[in-house]
mmCIF file of C-alpha atoms and ligand atoms in Angstrom:
data_model
loop_
_atom_site.group_PDB
_atom_site.id
_atom_site.type_symbol
_atom_site.label_atom_id
_atom_site.label_comp_id
_atom_site.label_asym_id
_atom_site.label_seq_id
_atom_site.Cartn_x
_atom_site.Cartn_y
_atom_site.Cartn_z
ATOM 1 C CA MET A 1 -0.004 -0.242 0.305
ATOM 2 C CA ARG A 2 1.402 3.264 -1.084
ATOM 3 C CA TRP A 3 0.372 4.852 2.434
ATOM 4 C CA THR A 4 3.342 2.632 3.950
ATOM 5 C CA PHE A 5 6.202 3.626 1.981
ATOM 6 C CA VAL A 6 5.370 7.852 3.061
ATOM 7 C CA ALA A 7 4.820 6.513 6.422
ATOM 8 C CA ALA A 8 7.442 4.525 6.051
ATOM 9 C CA PHE A 9 9.294 7.403 4.489
ATOM 10 C CA ARG A 10 7.731 11.128 5.861
ATOM 11 C CA MET A 11 9.423 8.652 10.616
ATOM 12 C CA SER A 12 11.985 8.517 8.356
ATOM 13 C CA ALA A 13 12.609 12.045 7.639
ATOM 14 C CA VAL A 14 11.253 12.792 11.343
ATOM 15 C CA LEU A 15 14.541 10.643 12.510
ATOM 16 C CA LEU A 16 17.413 12.599 9.953
ATOM 17 C CA PHE A 17 18.355 14.289 12.149
ATOM 18 C CA LEU A 18 19.671 12.149 14.235
ATOM 19 C CA LEU A 19 21.770 11.186 11.471
ATOM 20 C CA VAL A 20 25.519 12.901 13.224
ATOM 21 C CA GLY A 21 26.889 12.622 9.631
ATOM 22 C CA GLY A 22 28.114 9.689 7.682
ATOM 23 C CA PRO A 23 26.671 7.892 5.699
ATOM 24 C CA VAL A 24 23.975 5.440 6.041
ATOM 25 C CA LEU A 25 24.774 2.499 5.125
ATOM 26 C CA LEU A 26 22.270 -0.422 3.770
ATOM 27 C CA VAL A 27 23.822 -3.272 5.340
ATOM 28 C CA ALA A 28 22.440 -6.730 7.542
ATOM 29 C CA SER A 29 23.185 -6.244 10.490
ATOM 30 C CA LYS A 30 26.222 -8.272 12.371
ATOM 31 C CA PRO A 31 26.751 -12.123 12.495
ATOM 32 C CA VAL A 32 24.904 -13.612 15.095
ATOM 33 C CA GLN A 33 26.938 -13.756 18.488
ATOM 34 C CA GLU A 34 26.743 -17.051 20.844
ATOM 35 C CA THR A 35 26.797 -14.391 23.622
ATOM 36 C CA SER A 36 25.969 -9.990 24.815
ATOM 37 C CA ASN A 37 28.965 -10.611 26.537
ATOM 38 C CA GLY A 38 28.315 -9.440 29.588
ATOM 39 C CA SER A 39 25.887 -7.145 28.581
ATOM 40 C CA VAL A 40 22.060 -7.648 29.102
ATOM 41 C CA PRO A 41 20.166 -8.069 25.532
ATOM 42 C CA LEU A 42 17.400 -5.065 24.600
ATOM 43 C CA VAL A 43 14.506 -6.005 22.454
ATOM 44 C CA LEU A 44 12.783 -3.030 20.965
ATOM 45 C CA TRP A 45 9.649 -2.648 19.538
ATOM 46 C CA HIS A 46 9.154 -0.236 17.347
ATOM 47 C CA GLY A 47 5.932 2.843 16.896
ATOM 48 C CA MET A 48 3.289 3.687 14.832
ATOM 49 C CA GLY A 49 3.845 3.554 11.273
ATOM 50 C CA ASP A 50 7.152 2.494 11.406
ATOM 51 C CA SER A 51 9.087 -1.028 11.162
ATOM 52 C CA CYS A 52 11.325 -3.148 12.917
ATOM 53 C CA CYS A 53 14.020 -2.273 10.218
ATOM 54 C CA ASN A 54 14.624 0.804 9.514
ATOM 55 C CA PRO A 55 18.001 2.571 8.442
ATOM 56 C CA LEU A 56 16.636 5.411 9.180
ATOM 57 C CA SER A 57 15.063 4.862 12.682
ATOM 58 C CA MET A 58 14.572 1.450 14.403
ATOM 59 C CA GLY A 59 17.624 0.437 12.481
ATOM 60 C CA PHE A 60 19.519 3.483 12.836
ATOM 61 C CA ILE A 61 19.070 3.077 17.273
ATOM 62 C CA LYS A 62 20.016 -1.051 16.607
ATOM 63 C CA LYS A 63 23.738 0.211 14.997
ATOM 64 C CA MET A 64 24.056 2.938 17.212
ATOM 65 C CA ILE A 65 23.540 1.370 20.799
ATOM 66 C CA GLU A 66 25.622 -2.030 18.845
ATOM 67 C CA GLU A 67 28.262 0.312 18.553
ATOM 68 C CA GLU A 68 28.314 1.842 22.386
ATOM 69 C CA ILE A 69 27.547 -0.912 24.224
ATOM 70 C CA PRO A 70 30.196 -3.981 21.874
ATOM 71 C CA GLY A 71 28.583 -6.748 22.004
ATOM 72 C CA ILE A 72 25.087 -6.158 22.807
ATOM 73 C CA TYR A 73 22.471 -8.391 22.052
ATOM 74 C CA VAL A 74 19.570 -6.339 20.246
ATOM 75 C CA VAL A 75 16.564 -7.477 19.166
ATOM 76 C CA SER A 76 14.096 -5.369 16.856
ATOM 77 C CA LEU A 77 11.120 -6.090 16.640
ATOM 78 C CA MET A 78 9.086 -7.110 13.189
ATOM 79 C CA ILE A 79 5.870 -8.696 13.527
ATOM 80 C CA GLY A 80 4.361 -10.379 11.227
ATOM 81 C CA LYS A 81 6.811 -11.958 7.244
ATOM 82 C CA ASN A 82 8.111 -9.027 6.459
ATOM 83 C CA VAL A 83 8.716 -4.609 7.024
ATOM 84 C CA MET A 84 5.045 -4.108 4.879
ATOM 85 C CA GLU A 85 3.636 -6.826 7.039
ATOM 86 C CA ASP A 86 5.436 -5.163 9.766
ATOM 87 C CA THR A 87 4.145 -1.502 8.798
ATOM 88 C CA GLU A 88 0.979 -2.616 9.023
ATOM 89 C CA ASN A 89 0.100 -4.493 11.368
ATOM 90 C CA GLY A 90 1.082 -1.528 13.736
ATOM 91 C CA PHE A 91 -2.525 0.202 12.494
ATOM 92 C CA PHE A 92 -4.726 -3.137 12.050
ATOM 93 C CA MET A 93 -3.068 -6.014 13.613
ATOM 94 C CA ASP A 94 -5.667 -6.605 17.500
ATOM 95 C CA VAL A 95 -2.873 -5.606 20.671
ATOM 96 C CA ASN A 96 -3.335 -8.922 21.941
ATOM 97 C CA ARG A 97 -2.696 -10.470 19.984
ATOM 98 C CA GLN A 98 0.504 -8.805 18.869
ATOM 99 C CA VAL A 99 1.479 -8.674 22.530
ATOM 100 C CA SER A 100 1.376 -12.928 22.828
ATOM 101 C CA LEU A 101 3.080 -13.901 20.518
ATOM 102 C CA VAL A 102 5.860 -11.418 21.003
ATOM 103 C CA CYS A 103 6.163 -13.640 24.046
ATOM 104 C CA SER A 104 6.872 -16.244 21.488
ATOM 105 C CA THR A 105 9.448 -14.731 20.815
ATOM 106 C CA LEU A 106 11.203 -14.217 23.879
ATOM 107 C CA ALA A 107 10.541 -16.803 25.262
ATOM 108 C CA ARG A 108 11.311 -18.999 21.830
ATOM 109 C CA ASP A 109 15.491 -16.327 21.930
ATOM 110 C CA PRO A 110 17.984 -19.170 23.363
ATOM 111 C CA ARG A 111 19.851 -15.765 23.203
ATOM 112 C CA LEU A 112 17.042 -14.189 26.371
ATOM 113 C CA GLN A 113 16.587 -16.192 28.364
ATOM 114 C CA GLY A 114 18.525 -15.450 31.367
ATOM 115 C CA GLY A 115 16.531 -12.175 30.695
ATOM 116 C CA TYR A 116 16.353 -9.339 29.169
ATOM 117 C CA ASN A 117 16.335 -4.791 29.097
ATOM 118 C CA ALA A 118 12.891 -3.401 26.502
ATOM 119 C CA MET A 119 12.932 -0.246 24.963
ATOM 120 C CA GLY A 120 9.484 0.495 22.757
ATOM 121 C CA PHE A 121 8.989 4.283 20.671
ATOM 122 C CA SER A 122 5.623 5.756 20.844
ATOM 123 C CA GLN A 123 2.411 2.990 21.185
ATOM 124 C CA GLY A 124 5.588 0.423 21.570
ATOM 125 C CA GLY A 125 6.143 1.371 24.592
ATOM 126 C CA GLN A 126 2.233 0.440 25.749
ATOM 127 C CA PHE A 127 2.599 -3.106 24.298
ATOM 128 C CA LEU A 128 5.909 -3.556 25.924
ATOM 129 C CA ARG A 129 4.781 -2.967 29.519
ATOM 130 C CA ALA A 130 1.610 -5.360 28.338
ATOM 131 C CA VAL A 131 4.676 -7.887 27.802
ATOM 132 C CA ALA A 132 6.135 -7.447 31.719
ATOM 133 C CA GLN A 133 2.643 -7.887 33.286
ATOM 134 C CA ARG A 134 1.689 -10.708 31.667
ATOM 135 C CA CYS A 135 4.764 -12.969 30.697
ATOM 136 C CA PRO A 136 6.888 -12.812 33.417
ATOM 137 C CA SER A 137 9.388 -15.598 31.517
ATOM 138 C CA PRO A 138 12.089 -14.394 30.294
ATOM 139 C CA PRO A 139 12.322 -11.964 32.998
ATOM 140 C CA MET A 140 11.717 -7.738 31.963
ATOM 141 C CA LYS A 141 14.584 -6.339 33.608
ATOM 142 C CA THR A 142 14.040 -2.539 32.987
ATOM 143 C CA LEU A 143 11.315 -1.383 30.622
ATOM 144 C CA ILE A 144 12.041 2.089 28.902
ATOM 145 C CA SER A 145 9.297 3.660 27.621
ATOM 146 C CA VAL A 146 10.029 6.314 24.771
ATOM 147 C CA GLY A 147 7.103 8.507 24.124
ATOM 148 C CA GLY A 148 4.184 6.078 25.090
ATOM 149 C CA GLN A 149 1.305 6.183 25.705
ATOM 150 C CA HIS A 150 0.451 4.797 28.928
ATOM 151 C CA GLN A 151 -3.007 6.344 29.645
ATOM 152 C CA GLY A 152 -4.519 6.783 25.928
ATOM 153 C CA VAL A 153 -4.811 9.020 23.922
ATOM 154 C CA TYR A 154 -8.318 11.051 23.642
ATOM 155 C CA GLY A 155 -6.453 12.745 20.375
ATOM 156 C CA LEU A 156 -4.230 12.298 17.117
ATOM 157 C CA PRO A 157 -3.782 15.516 16.225
ATOM 158 C CA ARG A 158 -0.884 14.157 13.729
ATOM 159 C CA CYS A 159 -0.157 11.092 12.347
ATOM 160 C CA PRO A 160 4.097 10.104 13.006
ATOM 161 C CA GLY A 161 5.262 10.083 9.125
ATOM 162 C CA GLU A 162 2.366 11.384 8.572
ATOM 163 C CA ASN A 163 -0.209 11.045 5.552
ATOM 164 C CA SER A 164 -3.531 12.734 6.453
ATOM 165 C CA THR A 165 -5.424 11.236 3.990
ATOM 166 C CA LEU A 166 -5.025 7.893 6.213
ATOM 167 C CA CYS A 167 -4.975 10.486 9.791
ATOM 168 C CA ASP A 168 -8.456 11.147 8.509
ATOM 169 C CA MET A 169 -9.637 8.587 7.941
ATOM 170 C CA ILE A 170 -8.176 6.745 11.615
ATOM 171 C CA ARG A 171 -9.608 9.676 13.050
ATOM 172 C CA LYS A 172 -12.862 9.350 11.856
ATOM 173 C CA LEU A 173 -13.048 5.319 12.079
ATOM 174 C CA LEU A 174 -12.166 6.759 16.676
ATOM 175 C CA ASN A 175 -14.048 9.414 16.326
ATOM 176 C CA SER A 176 -17.596 6.332 14.674
ATOM 177 C CA GLY A 177 -17.119 4.013 16.901
ATOM 178 C CA ALA A 178 -14.016 3.526 18.524
ATOM 179 C CA TYR A 179 -15.574 1.535 21.362
ATOM 180 C CA SER A 180 -17.392 0.204 18.479
ATOM 181 C CA ASP A 181 -16.228 -4.208 17.849
ATOM 182 C CA LEU A 182 -15.287 -3.588 15.379
ATOM 183 C CA VAL A 183 -13.174 -1.870 14.967
ATOM 184 C CA GLN A 184 -11.217 -2.371 18.555
ATOM 185 C CA LYS A 185 -11.578 -5.671 17.394
ATOM 186 C CA HIS A 186 -8.804 -4.636 13.928
ATOM 187 C CA LEU A 187 -7.472 -0.534 14.602
ATOM 188 C CA VAL A 188 -4.670 -1.012 16.569
ATOM 189 C CA GLN A 189 -5.093 3.379 17.951
ATOM 190 C CA ALA A 190 -8.685 2.452 19.008
ATOM 191 C CA GLN A 191 -7.128 0.047 20.953
ATOM 192 C CA TYR A 192 -5.462 2.459 23.478
ATOM 193 C CA TRP A 193 -8.412 5.526 23.144
ATOM 194 C CA HIS A 194 -9.812 7.150 25.761
ATOM 195 C CA ASP A 195 -13.124 9.175 26.157
ATOM 196 C CA PRO A 196 -12.945 10.566 29.446
ATOM 197 C CA LEU A 197 -16.953 11.772 28.993
ATOM 198 C CA ASN A 198 -18.223 8.202 27.871
ATOM 199 C CA ASP A 199 -15.380 6.625 30.811
ATOM 200 C CA ASP A 200 -18.258 3.622 31.011
ATOM 201 C CA LEU A 201 -17.869 2.054 27.205
ATOM 202 C CA TYR A 202 -14.689 2.568 27.859
ATOM 203 C CA ARG A 203 -13.890 0.667 30.868
ATOM 204 C CA LYS A 204 -16.969 -1.833 29.665
ATOM 205 C CA HIS A 205 -15.499 -2.317 25.254
ATOM 206 C CA SER A 206 -11.580 -1.004 25.302
ATOM 207 C CA LEU A 207 -10.119 -4.560 24.426
ATOM 208 C CA PHE A 208 -6.716 -3.903 25.610
ATOM 209 C CA LEU A 209 -5.906 -0.042 27.884
ATOM 210 C CA ALA A 210 -8.303 -1.467 30.067
ATOM 211 C CA ASP A 211 -7.374 -4.644 30.778
ATOM 212 C CA ILE A 212 -3.338 -3.619 30.878
ATOM 213 C CA ASN A 213 -4.216 -0.551 33.310
ATOM 214 C CA GLN A 214 -6.748 -3.060 35.152
ATOM 215 C CA GLU A 215 -9.909 -1.099 34.613
ATOM 216 C CA ARG A 216 -12.579 -3.471 35.158
ATOM 217 C CA VAL A 217 -10.831 -5.785 37.390
ATOM 218 C CA VAL A 218 -7.496 -6.226 39.652
ATOM 219 C CA ASN A 219 -5.570 -8.615 37.768
ATOM 220 C CA GLU A 220 -3.082 -9.544 40.722
ATOM 221 C CA THR A 221 -0.845 -11.468 38.227
ATOM 222 C CA TYR A 222 -0.913 -8.034 36.805
ATOM 223 C CA LYS A 223 0.331 -6.273 40.019
ATOM 224 C CA LYS A 224 2.873 -8.637 40.611
ATOM 225 C CA ASN A 225 4.968 -9.499 36.949
ATOM 226 C CA LEU A 226 5.061 -5.556 36.999
ATOM 227 C CA GLN A 227 6.641 -4.851 40.555
ATOM 228 C CA LEU A 228 9.263 -7.889 39.529
ATOM 229 C CA LEU A 229 10.784 -5.175 36.819
ATOM 230 C CA GLN A 230 14.111 -3.246 38.592
ATOM 231 C CA ARG A 231 13.023 0.273 36.694
ATOM 232 C CA PHE A 232 10.322 1.278 34.674
ATOM 233 C CA VAL A 233 11.319 4.731 32.721
ATOM 234 C CA LEU A 234 8.557 7.136 31.424
ATOM 235 C CA VAL A 235 10.181 9.462 28.541
ATOM 236 C CA LYS A 236 8.081 12.876 27.612
ATOM 237 C CA PHE A 237 8.095 14.740 24.336
ATOM 238 C CA LEU A 238 8.112 17.822 26.114
ATOM 239 C CA ARG A 239 6.911 19.477 22.518
ATOM 240 C CA ASP A 240 4.868 16.853 21.324
ATOM 241 C CA SER A 241 2.703 17.309 18.777
ATOM 242 C CA VAL A 242 1.111 13.077 17.720
ATOM 243 C CA VAL A 243 0.173 12.101 21.601
ATOM 244 C CA ASP A 244 -2.945 14.154 23.060
ATOM 245 C CA PRO A 245 -2.934 14.561 26.574
ATOM 246 C CA VAL A 246 0.709 14.254 26.150
ATOM 247 C CA ASP A 247 0.933 13.457 30.124
ATOM 248 C CA SER A 248 0.091 9.996 29.241
ATOM 249 C CA GLU A 249 3.685 9.995 29.051
ATOM 250 C CA TRP A 250 4.212 9.652 32.642
ATOM 251 C CA PHE A 251 0.790 8.036 32.990
ATOM 252 C CA GLY A 252 -0.799 10.636 33.694
ATOM 253 C CA PHE A 253 -4.341 11.603 32.273
ATOM 254 C CA LEU A 254 -7.512 14.136 31.364
ATOM 255 C CA LYS A 255 -10.111 13.615 34.276
ATOM 256 C CA THR A 256 -12.635 11.493 33.877
ATOM 257 C CA GLY A 257 -16.180 12.866 32.863
ATOM 258 C CA GLN A 258 -14.785 16.026 30.963
ATOM 259 C CA ALA A 259 -11.938 16.554 28.359
ATOM 260 C CA LYS A 260 -9.592 19.656 29.705
ATOM 261 C CA GLU A 261 -7.974 19.593 33.003
ATOM 262 C CA THR A 262 -5.888 16.704 33.564
ATOM 263 C CA GLU A 263 -3.960 14.462 36.860
ATOM 264 C CA THR A 264 -0.491 13.354 36.676
ATOM 265 C CA LEU A 265 -0.062 9.457 37.586
ATOM 266 C CA GLN A 266 -0.024 10.214 41.119
ATOM 267 C CA GLU A 267 -2.996 11.928 41.108
ATOM 268 C CA SER A 268 -5.013 9.123 39.898
ATOM 269 C CA ALA A 269 -7.509 6.501 40.868
ATOM 270 C CA LEU A 270 -5.101 4.063 39.604
ATOM 271 C CA TYR A 271 -2.185 5.339 41.109
ATOM 272 C CA LYS A 272 -3.389 5.590 44.643
ATOM 273 C CA GLU A 273 -5.962 2.936 44.765
ATOM 274 C CA ASP A 274 -2.512 1.127 43.936
ATOM 275 C CA ARG A 275 -4.840 -1.910 41.102
ATOM 276 C CA LEU A 276 -1.269 -2.179 38.970
ATOM 277 C CA GLY A 277 0.926 -1.899 41.816
ATOM 278 C CA LEU A 278 2.933 1.735 40.196
ATOM 279 C CA ALA A 279 2.516 3.306 44.319
ATOM 280 C CA ALA A 280 4.640 0.513 45.699
ATOM 281 C CA MET A 281 7.170 0.591 42.698
ATOM 282 C CA ASP A 282 7.158 4.547 43.412
ATOM 283 C CA ALA A 283 7.429 4.032 46.925
ATOM 284 C CA ALA A 284 10.856 2.152 45.547
ATOM 285 C CA GLY A 285 11.996 3.665 43.476
ATOM 286 C CA LYS A 286 12.017 1.975 40.190
ATOM 287 C CA LEU A 287 10.553 5.467 38.555
ATOM 288 C CA VAL A 288 12.002 7.094 36.761
ATOM 289 C CA PHE A 289 10.640 10.440 35.094
ATOM 290 C CA LEU A 290 12.826 11.520 32.013
ATOM 291 C CA SER A 291 11.758 14.771 29.385
ATOM 292 C CA CYS A 292 13.341 15.447 26.369
ATOM 293 C CA ASP A 293 12.451 19.574 25.184
ATOM 294 C CA GLY A 294 11.289 18.253 21.227
ATOM 295 C CA ASP A 295 8.207 17.248 19.460
ATOM 296 C CA HIS A 296 7.069 13.803 19.202
ATOM 297 C CA LEU A 297 10.316 10.755 19.200
ATOM 298 C CA GLN A 298 12.283 13.847 18.672
ATOM 299 C CA PHE A 299 16.996 13.265 20.396
ATOM 300 C CA THR A 300 19.821 13.586 19.446
ATOM 301 C CA ARG A 301 22.299 11.105 19.846
ATOM 302 C CA GLU A 302 24.386 13.216 22.697
ATOM 303 C CA TRP A 303 21.083 12.914 24.506
ATOM 304 C CA PHE A 304 20.085 9.285 23.418
ATOM 305 C CA LYS A 305 23.791 8.380 25.672
ATOM 306 C CA GLU A 306 23.354 10.507 28.306
ATOM 307 C CA LYS A 307 19.536 9.838 29.332
ATOM 308 C CA LEU A 308 18.968 6.363 28.007
ATOM 309 C CA LEU A 309 22.297 4.770 27.480
ATOM 310 C CA PRO A 310 22.711 4.757 31.206
ATOM 311 C CA PHE A 311 20.215 2.160 32.172
ATOM 312 C CA LEU A 312 20.823 -0.440 28.751
ATOM 313 C CA GLN A 313 24.725 -0.978 31.110
HETATM 314 C C1 LIG B 1 -1.824 9.024 0.714
HETATM 315 O O1 LIG B 1 -1.919 7.948 1.432
HETATM 316 C C2 LIG B 1 -3.401 7.689 0.353
HETATM 317 C C3 LIG B 1 -3.764 6.721 0.908
HETATM 318 O O2 LIG B 1 -2.771 5.610 0.278
HETATM 319 C C4 LIG B 1 -2.836 8.431 -0.958
HETATM 320 O O3 LIG B 1 -3.979 8.229 -1.433
HETATM 321 C C5 LIG B 1 -2.497 9.695 -0.487
HETATM 322 O O4 LIG B 1 -2.128 10.335 -2.166
HETATM 323 C C6 LIG B 1 -1.348 9.607 0.554
HETATM 324 N N1 LIG B 1 -1.217 10.515 0.306
HETATM 325 C C7 LIG B 1 -0.058 11.513 0.227
HETATM 326 C C8 LIG B 1 0.042 13.087 0.153
HETATM 327 O O5 LIG B 1 0.624 11.713 0.293
HETATM 328 C C1 LIG B 2 33.456 -7.074 24.345
HETATM 329 O O1 LIG B 2 33.254 -5.790 25.139
HETATM 330 C C2 LIG B 2 34.166 -5.348 25.336
HETATM 331 C C3 LIG B 2 34.331 -4.350 26.644
HETATM 332 O O2 LIG B 2 33.204 -4.294 26.639
HETATM 333 C C4 LIG B 2 34.919 -5.424 24.421
HETATM 334 O O3 LIG B 2 35.881 -4.745 23.983
HETATM 335 C C5 LIG B 2 34.681 -6.172 23.332
HETATM 336 O O4 LIG B 2 35.208 -5.495 22.003
HETATM 337 C C6 LIG B 2 33.517 -6.647 23.277
HETATM 338 N N1 LIG B 2 33.881 -8.266 22.233
HETATM 339 C C7 LIG B 2 32.762 -7.871 21.091
HETATM 340 C C8 LIG B 2 33.240 -9.158 20.175
HETATM 341 O O5 LIG B 2 32.028 -6.974 20.431
HETATM 342 C C1 LIG B 3 -5.163 -12.932 34.893
HETATM 343 O O1 LIG B 3 -3.489 -12.083 33.462
HETATM 344 C C2 LIG B 3 -2.999 -13.632 33.058
HETATM 345 C C3 LIG B 3 -1.573 -12.961 32.713
HETATM 346 O O2 LIG B 3 -1.626 -12.299 31.307
HETATM 347 C C4 LIG B 3 -3.799 -14.198 33.124
HETATM 348 O O3 LIG B 3 -3.312 -16.006 32.754
HETATM 349 C C5 LIG B 3 -5.095 -14.382 33.530
HETATM 350 O O4 LIG B 3 -5.991 -15.235 32.230
HETATM 351 C C6 LIG B 3 -5.593 -13.302 33.829
HETATM 352 N N1 LIG B 3 -6.627 -12.775 35.466
HETATM 353 C C7 LIG B 3 -8.050 -13.041 35.103
HETATM 354 C C8 LIG B 3 -8.885 -13.344 36.029
HETATM 355 O O5 LIG B 3 -8.871 -11.522 33.749
#
């Protein structure tokens, strides 16, 4: 489909600033190494409109991390059989199915069995949190969410890798009935659509987000598993023009019943009642809130090295 190409292309353009000189080489990744050379392996999950292996985004980040941490084993998740499917699945494949596919991929990888760190970009952030909550084996050690939407979105002002036609189509679907079974099943973004004016509908019908955020019942397994993380790092982009509300990147959201005022994670019922174990994690110093002064997923190599790399070393 043409839009997937356009989306991937635009995403690349957005990330171009990351290139600090030097050409981008379309080369195969290094030969498989037996170990991770003493470092903890890393699993990456890309964002909407992107894929595992785009040489200007995930491919670039993978390469950069491999340069900074010699010998590290990095897996950039591909959902589907090829890059095109991977990109399309980021829009149209049931998120719960994506999460369970990833769980089995990780469980089958012999080099991850000692544990791994995880880094999710945009929606990949909340998807990897679901992996932590549902699939404790192999163990995830540190989870870094880069611009993830942990309380969902109530607006998609701009798609990353924007094709306005596609964005308009998604917005129309979301507005026409984000919580209808059909839209829920087939539109990824509907599965983390969080309408504060229709809280009942959200709680009842959101197939993915309401489940992992314990909106219907408290699943003690989720709570226990999430607390197994050594660290949960949340990155918020201060000039984000894609995610609405941007507070969601730090697990905050709009107060229920209106669409203007926001509340922080610490002010939310989720935290106060500690339905997910986040208050306990906060008290134990496991939650790290970082900010980046840029638009969605826009950061420099220097920023990445200074702020995120220490969590991987
Ligand atoms: C966006 O995608 C649609 C559908 O694939 C296509 O018809 C349109 O030309 C694209 N828009 C731009 C600006 O490339
Ligand atoms: C393993 O790590 C050491 C120290 O970080 C580094 O010097 C060496 O090149 C690495 N080995 C491989 C195979 O990357
Ligand atoms: C709680 O989560 C676990 C792990 O995903 C799942 O196996 C179990 O069925 C869930 N329990 C309930 C009551 O939803």
